[in-house]
Short mmCIF file of C-alpha atoms and ligand atoms in Angstrom, two decimals:
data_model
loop_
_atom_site.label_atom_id
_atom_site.label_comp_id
_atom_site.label_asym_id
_atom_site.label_seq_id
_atom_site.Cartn_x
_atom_site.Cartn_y
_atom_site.Cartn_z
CA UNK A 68 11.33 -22.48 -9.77
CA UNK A 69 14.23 -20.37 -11.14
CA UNK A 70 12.86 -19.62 -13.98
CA UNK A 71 10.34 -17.65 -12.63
CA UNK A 72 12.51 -15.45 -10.34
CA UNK A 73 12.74 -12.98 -13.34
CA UNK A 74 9.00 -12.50 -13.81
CA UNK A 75 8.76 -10.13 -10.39
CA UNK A 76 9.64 -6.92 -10.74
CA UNK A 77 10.33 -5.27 -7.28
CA UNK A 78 12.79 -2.71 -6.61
CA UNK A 79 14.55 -3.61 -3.45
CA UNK A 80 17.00 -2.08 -1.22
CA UNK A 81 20.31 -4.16 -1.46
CA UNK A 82 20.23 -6.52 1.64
CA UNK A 83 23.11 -5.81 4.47
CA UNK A 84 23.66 -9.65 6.04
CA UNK A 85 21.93 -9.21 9.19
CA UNK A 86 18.31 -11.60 9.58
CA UNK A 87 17.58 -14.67 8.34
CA UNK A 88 13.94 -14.11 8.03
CA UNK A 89 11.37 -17.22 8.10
CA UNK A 90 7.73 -17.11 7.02
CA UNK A 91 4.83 -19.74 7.84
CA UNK A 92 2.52 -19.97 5.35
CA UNK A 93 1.41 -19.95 1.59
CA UNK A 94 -0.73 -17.89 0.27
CA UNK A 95 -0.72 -13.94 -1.13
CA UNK A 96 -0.57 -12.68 2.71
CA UNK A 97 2.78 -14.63 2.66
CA UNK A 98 4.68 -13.27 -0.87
CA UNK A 99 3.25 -9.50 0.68
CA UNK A 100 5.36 -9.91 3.53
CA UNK A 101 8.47 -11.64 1.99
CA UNK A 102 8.19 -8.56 -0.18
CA UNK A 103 7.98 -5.44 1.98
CA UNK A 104 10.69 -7.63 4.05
CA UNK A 105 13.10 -7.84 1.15
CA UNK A 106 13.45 -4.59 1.23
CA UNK A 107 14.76 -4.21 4.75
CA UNK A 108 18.22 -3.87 4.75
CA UNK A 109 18.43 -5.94 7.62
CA UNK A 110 16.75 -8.51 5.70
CA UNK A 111 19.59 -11.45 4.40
CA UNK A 112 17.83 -14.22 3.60
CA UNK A 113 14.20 -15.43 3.11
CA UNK A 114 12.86 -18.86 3.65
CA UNK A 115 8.83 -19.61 3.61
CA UNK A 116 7.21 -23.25 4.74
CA UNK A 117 5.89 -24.17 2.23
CA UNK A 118 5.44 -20.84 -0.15
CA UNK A 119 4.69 -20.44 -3.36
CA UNK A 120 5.97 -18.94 -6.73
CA UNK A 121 5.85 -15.74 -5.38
CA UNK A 122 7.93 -16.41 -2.35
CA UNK A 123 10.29 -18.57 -4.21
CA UNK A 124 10.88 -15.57 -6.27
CA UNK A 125 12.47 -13.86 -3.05
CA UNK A 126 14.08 -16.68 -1.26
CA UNK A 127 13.98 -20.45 -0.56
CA UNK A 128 10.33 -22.59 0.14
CA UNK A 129 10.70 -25.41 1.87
CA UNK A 130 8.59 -28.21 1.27
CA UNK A 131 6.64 -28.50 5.24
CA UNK A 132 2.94 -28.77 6.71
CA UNK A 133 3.02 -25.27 8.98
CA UNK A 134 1.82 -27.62 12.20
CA UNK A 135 4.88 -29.88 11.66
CA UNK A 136 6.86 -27.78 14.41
CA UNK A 137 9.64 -30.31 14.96
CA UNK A 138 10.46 -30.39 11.56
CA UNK A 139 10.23 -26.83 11.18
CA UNK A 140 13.05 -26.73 14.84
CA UNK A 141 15.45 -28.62 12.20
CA UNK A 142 15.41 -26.22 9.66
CA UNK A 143 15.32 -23.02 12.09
CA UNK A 144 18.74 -24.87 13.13
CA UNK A 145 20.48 -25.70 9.67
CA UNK A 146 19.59 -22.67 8.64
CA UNK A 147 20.45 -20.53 11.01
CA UNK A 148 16.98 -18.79 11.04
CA UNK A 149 17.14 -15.38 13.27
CA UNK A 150 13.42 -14.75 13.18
CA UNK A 151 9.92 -16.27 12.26
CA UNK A 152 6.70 -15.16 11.44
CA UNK A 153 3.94 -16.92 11.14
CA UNK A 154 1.20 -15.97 8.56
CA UNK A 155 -2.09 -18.10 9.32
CA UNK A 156 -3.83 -18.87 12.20
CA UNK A 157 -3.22 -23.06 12.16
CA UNK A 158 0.36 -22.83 13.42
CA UNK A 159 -0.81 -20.39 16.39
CA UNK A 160 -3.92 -22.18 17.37
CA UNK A 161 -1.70 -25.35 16.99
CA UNK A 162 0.34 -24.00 19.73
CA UNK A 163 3.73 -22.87 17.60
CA UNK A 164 4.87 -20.29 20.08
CA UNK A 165 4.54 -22.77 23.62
CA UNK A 166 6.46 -25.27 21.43
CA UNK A 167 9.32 -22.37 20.91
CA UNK A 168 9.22 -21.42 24.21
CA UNK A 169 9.83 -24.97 25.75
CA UNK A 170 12.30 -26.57 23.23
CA UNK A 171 15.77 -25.25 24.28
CA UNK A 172 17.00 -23.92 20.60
CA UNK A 173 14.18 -22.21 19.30
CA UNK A 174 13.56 -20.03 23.32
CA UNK A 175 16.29 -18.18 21.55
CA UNK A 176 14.96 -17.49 18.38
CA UNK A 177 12.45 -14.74 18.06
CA UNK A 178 9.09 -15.22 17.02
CA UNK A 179 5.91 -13.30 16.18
CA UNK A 180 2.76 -15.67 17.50
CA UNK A 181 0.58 -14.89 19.76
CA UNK A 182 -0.14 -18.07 22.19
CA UNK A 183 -2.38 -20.45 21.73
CA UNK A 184 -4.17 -18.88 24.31
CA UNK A 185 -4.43 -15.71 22.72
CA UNK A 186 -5.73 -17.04 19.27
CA UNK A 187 -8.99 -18.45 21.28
CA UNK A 188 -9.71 -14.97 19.93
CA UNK A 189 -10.24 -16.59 17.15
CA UNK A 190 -10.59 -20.19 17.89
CA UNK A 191 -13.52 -20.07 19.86
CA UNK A 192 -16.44 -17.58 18.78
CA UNK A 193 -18.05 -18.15 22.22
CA UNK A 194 -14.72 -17.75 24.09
CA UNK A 195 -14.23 -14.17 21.86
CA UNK A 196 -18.19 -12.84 23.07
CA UNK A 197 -17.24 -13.55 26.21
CA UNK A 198 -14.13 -12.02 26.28
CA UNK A 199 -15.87 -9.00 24.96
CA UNK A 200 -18.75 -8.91 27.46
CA UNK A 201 -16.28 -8.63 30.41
CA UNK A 202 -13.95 -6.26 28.87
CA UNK A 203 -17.37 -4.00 27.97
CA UNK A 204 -15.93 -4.33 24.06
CA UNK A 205 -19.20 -3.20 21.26
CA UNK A 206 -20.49 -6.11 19.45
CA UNK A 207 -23.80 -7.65 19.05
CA UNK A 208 -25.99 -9.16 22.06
CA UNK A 209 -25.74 -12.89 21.98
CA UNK A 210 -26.27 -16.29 23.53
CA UNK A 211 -24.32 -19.48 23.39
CA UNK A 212 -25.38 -22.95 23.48
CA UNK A 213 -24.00 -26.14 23.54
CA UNK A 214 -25.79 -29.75 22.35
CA UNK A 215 -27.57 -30.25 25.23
CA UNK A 216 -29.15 -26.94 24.80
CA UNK A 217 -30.79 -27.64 21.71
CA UNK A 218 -34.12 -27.40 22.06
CA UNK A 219 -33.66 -24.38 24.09
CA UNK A 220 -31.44 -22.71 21.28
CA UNK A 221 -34.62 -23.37 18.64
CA UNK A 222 -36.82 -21.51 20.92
CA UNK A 223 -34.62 -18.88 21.73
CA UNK A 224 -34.45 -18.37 17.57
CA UNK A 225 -38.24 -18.46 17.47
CA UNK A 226 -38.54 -15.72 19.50
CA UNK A 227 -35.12 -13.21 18.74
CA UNK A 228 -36.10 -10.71 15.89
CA UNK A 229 -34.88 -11.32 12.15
CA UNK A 230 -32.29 -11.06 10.73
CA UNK A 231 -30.53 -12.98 13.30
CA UNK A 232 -26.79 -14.78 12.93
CA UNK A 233 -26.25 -18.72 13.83
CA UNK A 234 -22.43 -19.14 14.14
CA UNK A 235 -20.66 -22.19 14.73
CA UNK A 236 -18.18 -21.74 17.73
CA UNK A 237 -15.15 -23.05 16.54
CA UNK A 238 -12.58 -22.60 13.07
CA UNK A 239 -14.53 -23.46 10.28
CA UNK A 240 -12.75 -22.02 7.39
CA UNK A 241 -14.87 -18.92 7.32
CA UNK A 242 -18.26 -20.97 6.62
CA UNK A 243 -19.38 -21.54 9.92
CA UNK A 244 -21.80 -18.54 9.39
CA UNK A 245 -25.31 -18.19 8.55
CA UNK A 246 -26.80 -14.68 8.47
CA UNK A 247 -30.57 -15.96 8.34
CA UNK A 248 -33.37 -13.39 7.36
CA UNK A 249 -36.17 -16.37 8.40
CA UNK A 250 -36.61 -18.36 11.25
CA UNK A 251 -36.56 -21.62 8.43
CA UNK A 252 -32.68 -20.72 7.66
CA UNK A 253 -32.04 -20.11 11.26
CA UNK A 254 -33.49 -23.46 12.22
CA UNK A 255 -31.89 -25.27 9.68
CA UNK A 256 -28.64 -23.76 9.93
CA UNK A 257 -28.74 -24.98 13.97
CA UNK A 258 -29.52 -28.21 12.89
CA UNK A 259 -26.79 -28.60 10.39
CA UNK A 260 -24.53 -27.54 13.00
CA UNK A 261 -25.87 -29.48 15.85
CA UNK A 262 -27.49 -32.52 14.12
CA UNK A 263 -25.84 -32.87 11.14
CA UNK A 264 -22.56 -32.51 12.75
CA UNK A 265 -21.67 -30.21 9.94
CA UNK A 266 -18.54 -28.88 11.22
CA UNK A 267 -17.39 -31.61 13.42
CA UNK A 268 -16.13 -30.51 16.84
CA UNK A 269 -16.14 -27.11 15.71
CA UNK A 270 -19.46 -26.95 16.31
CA UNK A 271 -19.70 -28.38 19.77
CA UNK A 272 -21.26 -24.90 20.88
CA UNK A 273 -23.28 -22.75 18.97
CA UNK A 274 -23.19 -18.51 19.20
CA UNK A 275 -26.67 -17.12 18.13
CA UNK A 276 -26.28 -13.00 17.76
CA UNK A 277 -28.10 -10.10 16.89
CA UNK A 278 -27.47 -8.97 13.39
CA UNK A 279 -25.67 -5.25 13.22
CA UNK A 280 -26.73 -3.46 10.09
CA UNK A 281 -23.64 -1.61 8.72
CA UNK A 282 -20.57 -1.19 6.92
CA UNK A 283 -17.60 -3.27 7.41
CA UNK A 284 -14.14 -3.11 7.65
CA UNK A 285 -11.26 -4.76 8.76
CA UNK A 286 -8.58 -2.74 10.95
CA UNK A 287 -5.07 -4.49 12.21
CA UNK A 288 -2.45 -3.45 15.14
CA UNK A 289 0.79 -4.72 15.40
CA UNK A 290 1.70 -5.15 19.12
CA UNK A 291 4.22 -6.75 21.58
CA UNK A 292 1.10 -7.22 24.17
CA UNK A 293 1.19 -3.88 25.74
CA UNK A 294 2.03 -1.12 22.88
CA UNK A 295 0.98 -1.58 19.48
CA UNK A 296 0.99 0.33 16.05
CA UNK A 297 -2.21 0.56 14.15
CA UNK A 298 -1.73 -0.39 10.63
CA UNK A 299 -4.01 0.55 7.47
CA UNK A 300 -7.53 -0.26 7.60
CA UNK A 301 -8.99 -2.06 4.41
CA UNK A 302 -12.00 -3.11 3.32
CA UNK A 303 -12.68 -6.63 1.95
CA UNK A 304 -15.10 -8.04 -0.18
CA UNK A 305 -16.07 -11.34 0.37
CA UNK A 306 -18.21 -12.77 -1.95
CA UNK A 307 -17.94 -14.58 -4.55
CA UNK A 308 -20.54 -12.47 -7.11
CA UNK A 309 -20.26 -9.19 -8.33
CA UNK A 310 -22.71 -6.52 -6.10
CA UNK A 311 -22.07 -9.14 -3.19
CA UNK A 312 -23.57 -12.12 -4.35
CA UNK A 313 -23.11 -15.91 -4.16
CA UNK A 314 -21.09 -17.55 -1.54
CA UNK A 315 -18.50 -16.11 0.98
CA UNK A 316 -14.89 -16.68 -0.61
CA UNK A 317 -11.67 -15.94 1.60
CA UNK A 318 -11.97 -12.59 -0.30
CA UNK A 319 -12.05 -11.20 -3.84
CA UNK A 320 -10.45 -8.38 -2.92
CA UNK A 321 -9.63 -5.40 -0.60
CA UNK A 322 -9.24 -1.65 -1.27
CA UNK A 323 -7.20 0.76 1.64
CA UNK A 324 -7.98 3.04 2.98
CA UNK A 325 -11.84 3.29 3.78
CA UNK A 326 -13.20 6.86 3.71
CA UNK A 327 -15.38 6.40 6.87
CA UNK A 328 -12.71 5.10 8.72
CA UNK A 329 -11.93 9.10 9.48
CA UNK A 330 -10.21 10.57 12.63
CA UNK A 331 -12.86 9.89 14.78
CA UNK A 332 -14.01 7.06 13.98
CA UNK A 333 -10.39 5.45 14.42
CA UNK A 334 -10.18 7.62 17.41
CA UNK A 335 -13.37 5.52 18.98
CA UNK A 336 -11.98 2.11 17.72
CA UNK A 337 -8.68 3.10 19.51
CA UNK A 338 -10.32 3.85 23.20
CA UNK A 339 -13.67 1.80 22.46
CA UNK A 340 -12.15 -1.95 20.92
CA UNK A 341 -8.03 -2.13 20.52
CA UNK A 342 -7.01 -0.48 24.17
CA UNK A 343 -9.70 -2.52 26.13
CA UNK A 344 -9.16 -5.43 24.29
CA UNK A 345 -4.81 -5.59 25.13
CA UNK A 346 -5.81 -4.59 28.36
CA UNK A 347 -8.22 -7.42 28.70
CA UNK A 348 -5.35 -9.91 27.64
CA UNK A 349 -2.92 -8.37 29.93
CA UNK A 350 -5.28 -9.11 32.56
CA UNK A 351 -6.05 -12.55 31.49
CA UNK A 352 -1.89 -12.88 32.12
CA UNK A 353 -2.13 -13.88 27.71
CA UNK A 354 1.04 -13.16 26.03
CA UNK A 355 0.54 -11.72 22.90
CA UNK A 356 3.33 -11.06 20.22
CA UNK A 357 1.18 -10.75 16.92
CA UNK A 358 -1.42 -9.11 14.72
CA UNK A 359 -4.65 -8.37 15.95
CA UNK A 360 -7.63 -8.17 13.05
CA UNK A 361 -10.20 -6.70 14.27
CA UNK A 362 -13.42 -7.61 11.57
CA UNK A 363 -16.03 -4.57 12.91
CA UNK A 364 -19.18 -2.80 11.45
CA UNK A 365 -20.08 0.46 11.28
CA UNK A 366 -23.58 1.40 12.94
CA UNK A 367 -24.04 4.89 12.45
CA UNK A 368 -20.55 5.65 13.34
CA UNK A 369 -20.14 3.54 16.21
CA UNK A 370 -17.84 0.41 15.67
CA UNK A 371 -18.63 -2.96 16.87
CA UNK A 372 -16.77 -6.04 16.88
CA UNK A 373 -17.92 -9.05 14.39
CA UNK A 374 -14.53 -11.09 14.69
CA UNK A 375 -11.58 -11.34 16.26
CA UNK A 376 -8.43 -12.84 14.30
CA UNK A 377 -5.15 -13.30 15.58
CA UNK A 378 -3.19 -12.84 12.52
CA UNK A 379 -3.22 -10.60 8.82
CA UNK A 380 -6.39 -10.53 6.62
CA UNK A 381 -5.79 -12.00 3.27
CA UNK A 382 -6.23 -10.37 1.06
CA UNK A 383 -6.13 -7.14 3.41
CA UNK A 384 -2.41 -7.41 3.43
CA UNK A 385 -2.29 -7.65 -0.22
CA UNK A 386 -3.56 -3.84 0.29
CA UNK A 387 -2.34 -2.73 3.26
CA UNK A 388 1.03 -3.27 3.25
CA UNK A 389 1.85 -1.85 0.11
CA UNK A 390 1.16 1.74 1.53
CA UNK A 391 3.72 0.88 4.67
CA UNK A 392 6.11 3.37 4.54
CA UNK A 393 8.13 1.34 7.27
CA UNK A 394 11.07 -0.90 7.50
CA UNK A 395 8.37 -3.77 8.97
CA UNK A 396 11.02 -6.24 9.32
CA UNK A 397 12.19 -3.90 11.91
CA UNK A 398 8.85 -3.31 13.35
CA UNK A 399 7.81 -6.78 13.28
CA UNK A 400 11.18 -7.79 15.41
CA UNK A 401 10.28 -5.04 18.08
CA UNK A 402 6.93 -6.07 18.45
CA UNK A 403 8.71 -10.09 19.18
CA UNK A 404 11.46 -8.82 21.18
CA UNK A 405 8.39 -7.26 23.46
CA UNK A 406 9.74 -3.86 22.59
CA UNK A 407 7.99 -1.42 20.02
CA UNK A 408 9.82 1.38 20.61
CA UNK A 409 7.07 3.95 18.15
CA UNK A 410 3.28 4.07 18.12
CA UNK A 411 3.05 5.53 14.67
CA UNK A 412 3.85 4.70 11.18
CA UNK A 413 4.61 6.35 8.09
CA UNK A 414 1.94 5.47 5.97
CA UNK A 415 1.30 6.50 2.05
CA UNK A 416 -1.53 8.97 1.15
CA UNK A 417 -2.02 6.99 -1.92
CA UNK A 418 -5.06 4.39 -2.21
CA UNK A 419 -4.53 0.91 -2.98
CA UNK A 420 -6.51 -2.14 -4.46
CA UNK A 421 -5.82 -5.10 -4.58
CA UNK A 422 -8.31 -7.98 -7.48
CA UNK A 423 -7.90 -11.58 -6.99
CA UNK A 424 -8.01 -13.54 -9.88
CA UNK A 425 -9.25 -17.31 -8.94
CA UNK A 426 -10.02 -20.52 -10.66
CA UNK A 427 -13.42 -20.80 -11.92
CA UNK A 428 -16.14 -22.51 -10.03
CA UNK A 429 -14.09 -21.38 -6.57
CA UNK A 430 -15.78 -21.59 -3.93
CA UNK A 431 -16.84 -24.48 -4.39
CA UNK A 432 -14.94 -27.15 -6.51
CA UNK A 433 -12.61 -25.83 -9.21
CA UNK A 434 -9.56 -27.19 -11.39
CA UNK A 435 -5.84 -26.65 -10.70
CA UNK A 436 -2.76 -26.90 -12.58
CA UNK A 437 -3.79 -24.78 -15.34
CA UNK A 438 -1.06 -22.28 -16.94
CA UNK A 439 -0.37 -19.23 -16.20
CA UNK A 440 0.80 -16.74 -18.81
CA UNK A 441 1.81 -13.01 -18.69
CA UNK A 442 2.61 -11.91 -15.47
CA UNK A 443 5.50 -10.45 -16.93
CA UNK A 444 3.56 -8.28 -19.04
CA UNK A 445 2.30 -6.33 -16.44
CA UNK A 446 3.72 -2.30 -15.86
CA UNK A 447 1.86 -0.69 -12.96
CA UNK A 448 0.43 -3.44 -10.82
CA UNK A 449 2.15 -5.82 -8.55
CA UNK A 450 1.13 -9.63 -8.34
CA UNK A 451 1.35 -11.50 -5.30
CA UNK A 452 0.85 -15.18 -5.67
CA UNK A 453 -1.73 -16.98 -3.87
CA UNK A 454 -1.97 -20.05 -5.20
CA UNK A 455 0.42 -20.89 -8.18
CA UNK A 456 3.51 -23.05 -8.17
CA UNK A 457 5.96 -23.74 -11.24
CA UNK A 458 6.18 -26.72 -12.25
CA UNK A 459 9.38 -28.45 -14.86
CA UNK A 460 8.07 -25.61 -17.41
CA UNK A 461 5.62 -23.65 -16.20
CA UNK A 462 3.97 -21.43 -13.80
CA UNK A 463 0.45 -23.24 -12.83
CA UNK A 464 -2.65 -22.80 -10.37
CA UNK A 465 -2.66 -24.85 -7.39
CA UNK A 466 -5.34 -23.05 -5.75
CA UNK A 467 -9.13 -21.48 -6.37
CA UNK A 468 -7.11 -18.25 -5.58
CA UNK A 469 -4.51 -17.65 -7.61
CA UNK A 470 -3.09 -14.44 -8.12
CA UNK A 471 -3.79 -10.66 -6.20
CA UNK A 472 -2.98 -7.90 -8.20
CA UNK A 473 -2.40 -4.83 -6.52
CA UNK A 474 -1.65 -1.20 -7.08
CA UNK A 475 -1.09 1.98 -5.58
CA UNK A 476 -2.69 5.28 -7.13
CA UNK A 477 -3.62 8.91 -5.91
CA UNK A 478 -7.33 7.97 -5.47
CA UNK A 479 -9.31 4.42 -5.83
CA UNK A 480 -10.17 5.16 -9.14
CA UNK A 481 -7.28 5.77 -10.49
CA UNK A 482 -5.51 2.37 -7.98
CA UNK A 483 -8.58 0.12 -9.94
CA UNK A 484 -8.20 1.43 -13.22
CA UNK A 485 -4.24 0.62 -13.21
CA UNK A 486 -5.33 -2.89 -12.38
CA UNK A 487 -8.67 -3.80 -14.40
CA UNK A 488 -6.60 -1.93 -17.62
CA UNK A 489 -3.99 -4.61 -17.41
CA UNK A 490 -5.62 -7.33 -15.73
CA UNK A 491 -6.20 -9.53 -18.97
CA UNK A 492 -2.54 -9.50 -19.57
CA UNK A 493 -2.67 -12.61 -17.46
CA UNK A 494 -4.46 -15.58 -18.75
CA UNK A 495 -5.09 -19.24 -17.55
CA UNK A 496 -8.07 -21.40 -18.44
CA UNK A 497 -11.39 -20.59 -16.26
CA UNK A 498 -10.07 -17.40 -14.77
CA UNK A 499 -12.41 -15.87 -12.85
CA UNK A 500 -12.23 -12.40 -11.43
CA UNK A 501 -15.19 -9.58 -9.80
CA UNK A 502 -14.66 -6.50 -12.34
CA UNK A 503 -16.52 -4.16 -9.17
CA UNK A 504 -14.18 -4.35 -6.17
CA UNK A 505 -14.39 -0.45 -4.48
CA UNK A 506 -17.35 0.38 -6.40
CA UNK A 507 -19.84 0.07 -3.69
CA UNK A 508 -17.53 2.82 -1.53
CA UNK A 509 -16.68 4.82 -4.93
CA UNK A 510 -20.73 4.61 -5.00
CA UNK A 511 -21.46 5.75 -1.46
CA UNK A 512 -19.07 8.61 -1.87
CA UNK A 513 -20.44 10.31 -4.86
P1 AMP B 612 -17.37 -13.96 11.05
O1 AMP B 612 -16.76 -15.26 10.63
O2 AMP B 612 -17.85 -13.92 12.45
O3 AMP B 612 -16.56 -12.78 10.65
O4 AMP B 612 -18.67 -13.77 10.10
C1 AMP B 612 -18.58 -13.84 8.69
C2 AMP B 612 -19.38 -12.73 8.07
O5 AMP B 612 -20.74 -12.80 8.48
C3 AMP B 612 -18.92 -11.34 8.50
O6 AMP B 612 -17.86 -10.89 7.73
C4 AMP B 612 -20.19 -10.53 8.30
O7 AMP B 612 -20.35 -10.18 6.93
C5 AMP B 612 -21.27 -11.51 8.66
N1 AMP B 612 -21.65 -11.33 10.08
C6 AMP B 612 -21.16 -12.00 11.14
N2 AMP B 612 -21.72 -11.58 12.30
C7 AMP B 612 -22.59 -10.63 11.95
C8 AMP B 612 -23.50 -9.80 12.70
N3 AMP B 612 -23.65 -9.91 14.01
N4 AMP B 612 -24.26 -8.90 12.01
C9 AMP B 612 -24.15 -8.79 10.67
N5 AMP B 612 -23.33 -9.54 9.91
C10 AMP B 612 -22.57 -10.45 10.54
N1 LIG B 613 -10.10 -11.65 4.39
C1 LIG B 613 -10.60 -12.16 5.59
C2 LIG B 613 -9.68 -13.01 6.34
O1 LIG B 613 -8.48 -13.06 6.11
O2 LIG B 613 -10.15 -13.68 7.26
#
C-alpha cells in the first residue's frame, strides 16, 4: 500500500494530535471524507474499515465487514478511536449506533449514525410515504401493497394513468425500481417482485406511485436531530449511457451546484421537505445524528420528495464536498455531540464535477484486478478511489467503479474541461467512462 501514498497530491493543513478519526466504508464517498478531514487540524489519525487505496493514502484500512460491530468495538479500543463515521447505509440499518449506545466502551465514543430507526427512511419505501403523508411532506400519490394484495395491486395498475412507478419496499441496491410507460412493464415488474421473489424479503410490500415529471437533484443537511446545516446540492447522473441511457448505475457522475436550485427554490425545500421532515422525527421520539439525502424533483418549481437516504450520495460527495469551505471534522463532531452550534457554511462559488471512470460492462458483470496507470500524471483534478486496491506491485480495480475524478473551476465548463482534458492520463484495460456529465444542465441553460 505504501507505495501508493505518493501518488495523491493534497495539500493539507499539518495535523495538531487531537481526534482519532474512524470511517465505515469503502468506496469514493469514503477517500472524500478522509480527505476534507485530513485537513482539520484537529484531525490526528485516520483509520477506514475496510478502505481502499485512496484512504490508505491518508491513514490506516483495516481489513473488516462494516456490520461486524464487535470486531469493529476492538479496534475503536486498541486504537484509541475518538470518533466514527459511518459512510453507507448497511452499518446504520444494521443497527451500528443501538450497538454503541448499549456496549459500555463505545457509549463514550462519539458517533455520527442515525438509528436504525431513523434509516427506515431509507429501509422501507412504504415506511418513508408514510412518513411523508403524515408530516404533509410533497411527493407523489401512492399505494402500498403487500402479497396478499396482489391481485388487487394488478388492478389498481390497470387503472392508474401511465407512466406509473412499481417500487420494491425494501433496500435493493438501487434496482428495486421500475419506471413503466405500459401497463405490460408495470405488470411484469409486480410480478417479478411479488412472484418471482426477485428481491427476496425486500420485496415483501410493494409501493406503486404516480410518476413526477421533472428535474432531479439531490440536496443533503447535516444535523444533530434538531438543527442542521444544509450542504451543497448536486446533481447526479445515473445511468449507465451517455444522454441517459442503459441501466441505472450507483452514478456516473455528479456536478454542484445546480442552477435551478436558486434562493427560492432552496427556500421552499427548507420550510416545504427538511424542517417538516426533523420535526416529524422529533415527534416520532427518532434520534437522528447523520446526513439526510433528500433525492427530489423539480415540477415546475415545486420540489417533491422521490427518496429518502440516511447517509451521503456517492458520488454527490465526490462533488460536494470539495466546495466545503469548513473544518467538517469539526462540524461533523457537533452534529454527534447533539450540538451544531452554526446553521451556515462557507461554501465555494466555484462549480465542481466530478466523472467516474468504471470497469467495462458495469452494471452488469465486469472484470477486476486490472492495472491502473497514471494517476500521478494528473495536474488539476483530484481522484478519489472507489474501487481500486494495490496489490504486491500495483494499483488494480476491485470494483465496476473505480476511480471519481473531480475538479473545481469558475463555471461547469471550465470544472469538465479540467477533467475530460486529462482524463486519459489514466489507463486500465476496459475503462469505461460517460464523456457528457453536466451537459444536459449546460444545455438547458443556454
Ligand atoms: P428511488 O430508488 O426511489 O430513488 O428511485 C430511483 C430512480 O427512479 C429515481 O432516481 C428517479 O429517477 C426514478 N423515480 C423514482 N420515483 C419516481 C417518481 N415518482 N417519478 C419519476 N421518477 C421516479
Ligand atoms: N448517487 C446516489 C446514491 O448515492 O444513492
Amino acid at each position: 500500500m505504501i507505495i501508493f501514498a505518493g501518488i495523491f497530491k493534497f495539500s493539507y493543513t499539518k495535523c495538531s494530535a487531537f481526534m482519532n478519526v474512524l470511517i465505515i466504508g469503502s468506496g469514493g464517498r469514503e477517500h472524500a471524507l478522509c480527505w476534507l478531514i485530513k485537513k482539520s487540524p484537529y484531525c490526528s489519525k485516520i483509520f477506514t474499515i475496510p478502505g481502499n487505496a485512496g484512504t490508505a493514502s491518508l491513514g490506516e484500512n483495516i481489513q473488516l465487514k462494516v456490520d461486524d460491530f464487535k470486531s469493529i468495538g476492538q479496534v475503536i479500543r486498541e486504537k484509541a478511536i475518538d470518533f466514527v463515521i459511518a459512510g453507507p447505509e448497511e452499518p446504520i440499518v444494521k443497527g451500528i449506533e443501538a450497538y454503541f449506545s448499549s456496549t459500555e466502551y463505545l457509549k463514550k465514543v462519539l458517533l455520527l449514525a442515525p438509528s436504525a430507526e431513523g434509516a427506515m427512511l431509507e429501509g422501507s419505501k412504504d415506511y418513508a410515504k408514510n412518513f411523508m403523508e403524515r408530516n404533509s411532506i410533497p411527493t407523489a400519490s401512492y399505494r402500498t401493497f403487500t402479497k396478499e394484495d396482489y391481485q388487487a395491486a394488478c388492478d389498481y395498475i390497470g387503472n392508474h394513468a401511465l407512466p406509473l412507478v412499481v417500487k420494491a419496499d425494501g433496500l435493493a441496491a438501487g434496482k428495486g425500481v421500475t419506471v413503466a410507460s405500459s401497463y405490460e412493464e408495470a405488470l411484469s415488474a409486480l410480478y417479478a417482485i411479488f412472484i418471482n421473489e426477485k428481491f427476496g424479503n425486500a420485496g415483501n410490500k410493494v409501493v406503486i406511485e404516480q410518476y413526477l415529471d421533472g428535474i432531479e437533484l439531490s440536496v443533503f443537511i447535516l444535523t444533530d436531530g434538531e438543527n442542521y446545516i444544509l450542504l451543497p446540492e448536486a446533481k447526479d447522473y445515473k445511468r449507465v449511457g451517455e444522454g441517459d441511457t442503459g441501466p441505472n448505475t450507483g452514478g456516473m457522475g455528479s456536478i454542484s451546484p445546480v442552477f435551478f436550485a436558486d434562493q427560492a427554490f432552496m427556500n421552499k425545500v427548507r420550510s416545504k421537505i427538511i424542517e417538516p421532515t426533523l420535526k416529524g422525527l422529533q415527534t416520532d421520539g427518532i434520534a437522528y445524528k447523520g446526513f439526510i439525502f433528500f433525492g427530489l424533483m423539480n415540477v415546475k418549481n415545486e420540489p417533491y420528495v422521490i427518496e429518502y437516504n440516511v447517509r451521503l450520495g456517492d458520488p454527490e460527495t465526490e462533488a460536494i464536498l470539495p466546495r466545503i469551505d469548513e473544518d467538517f471534522l469539526l462540524l461533523m463532531k457537533q452534529a454527534a455531540e447533539g450540538h451544531l452550534k452554526q446553521s451556515e457554511i462557507k461554501i465555494k462559488r466555484e462549480s465542481s464535477a466530478t466523472v467516474m471512470l468504471v470497469s467495462g460492462g458495469y452494471p452488469e458483470e465486469y472484470e477486476k484486478n486490472k492495472r491502473i496507470t497514471g494517476l500521478e500524471m494528473l495536474e488539476q483534478v483530484t481522484p478519489f478511489i472507489a474501487g481500486a486496491n494495490a496489490n504486491e506491485k500495483h494499483l488494480v480495480t476491485t470494483g465496476g467503479r473505480v476511480i471519481a475524478l473531480n475538479a473545481l473551476g469558475n463555471d461547469l465548463n471550465s470544472a469538465l474541461s479540467k477533467i475530460y482534458s486529462e482524463i486519459n492520463k489514466i489507463k486500465f484495460d476496459n475503462m469505461y467512462y460517460r464523456k457528457d456529465i453536466g451537459q444536459d444542465v449546460i444545455n438547458l441553460r443556454e
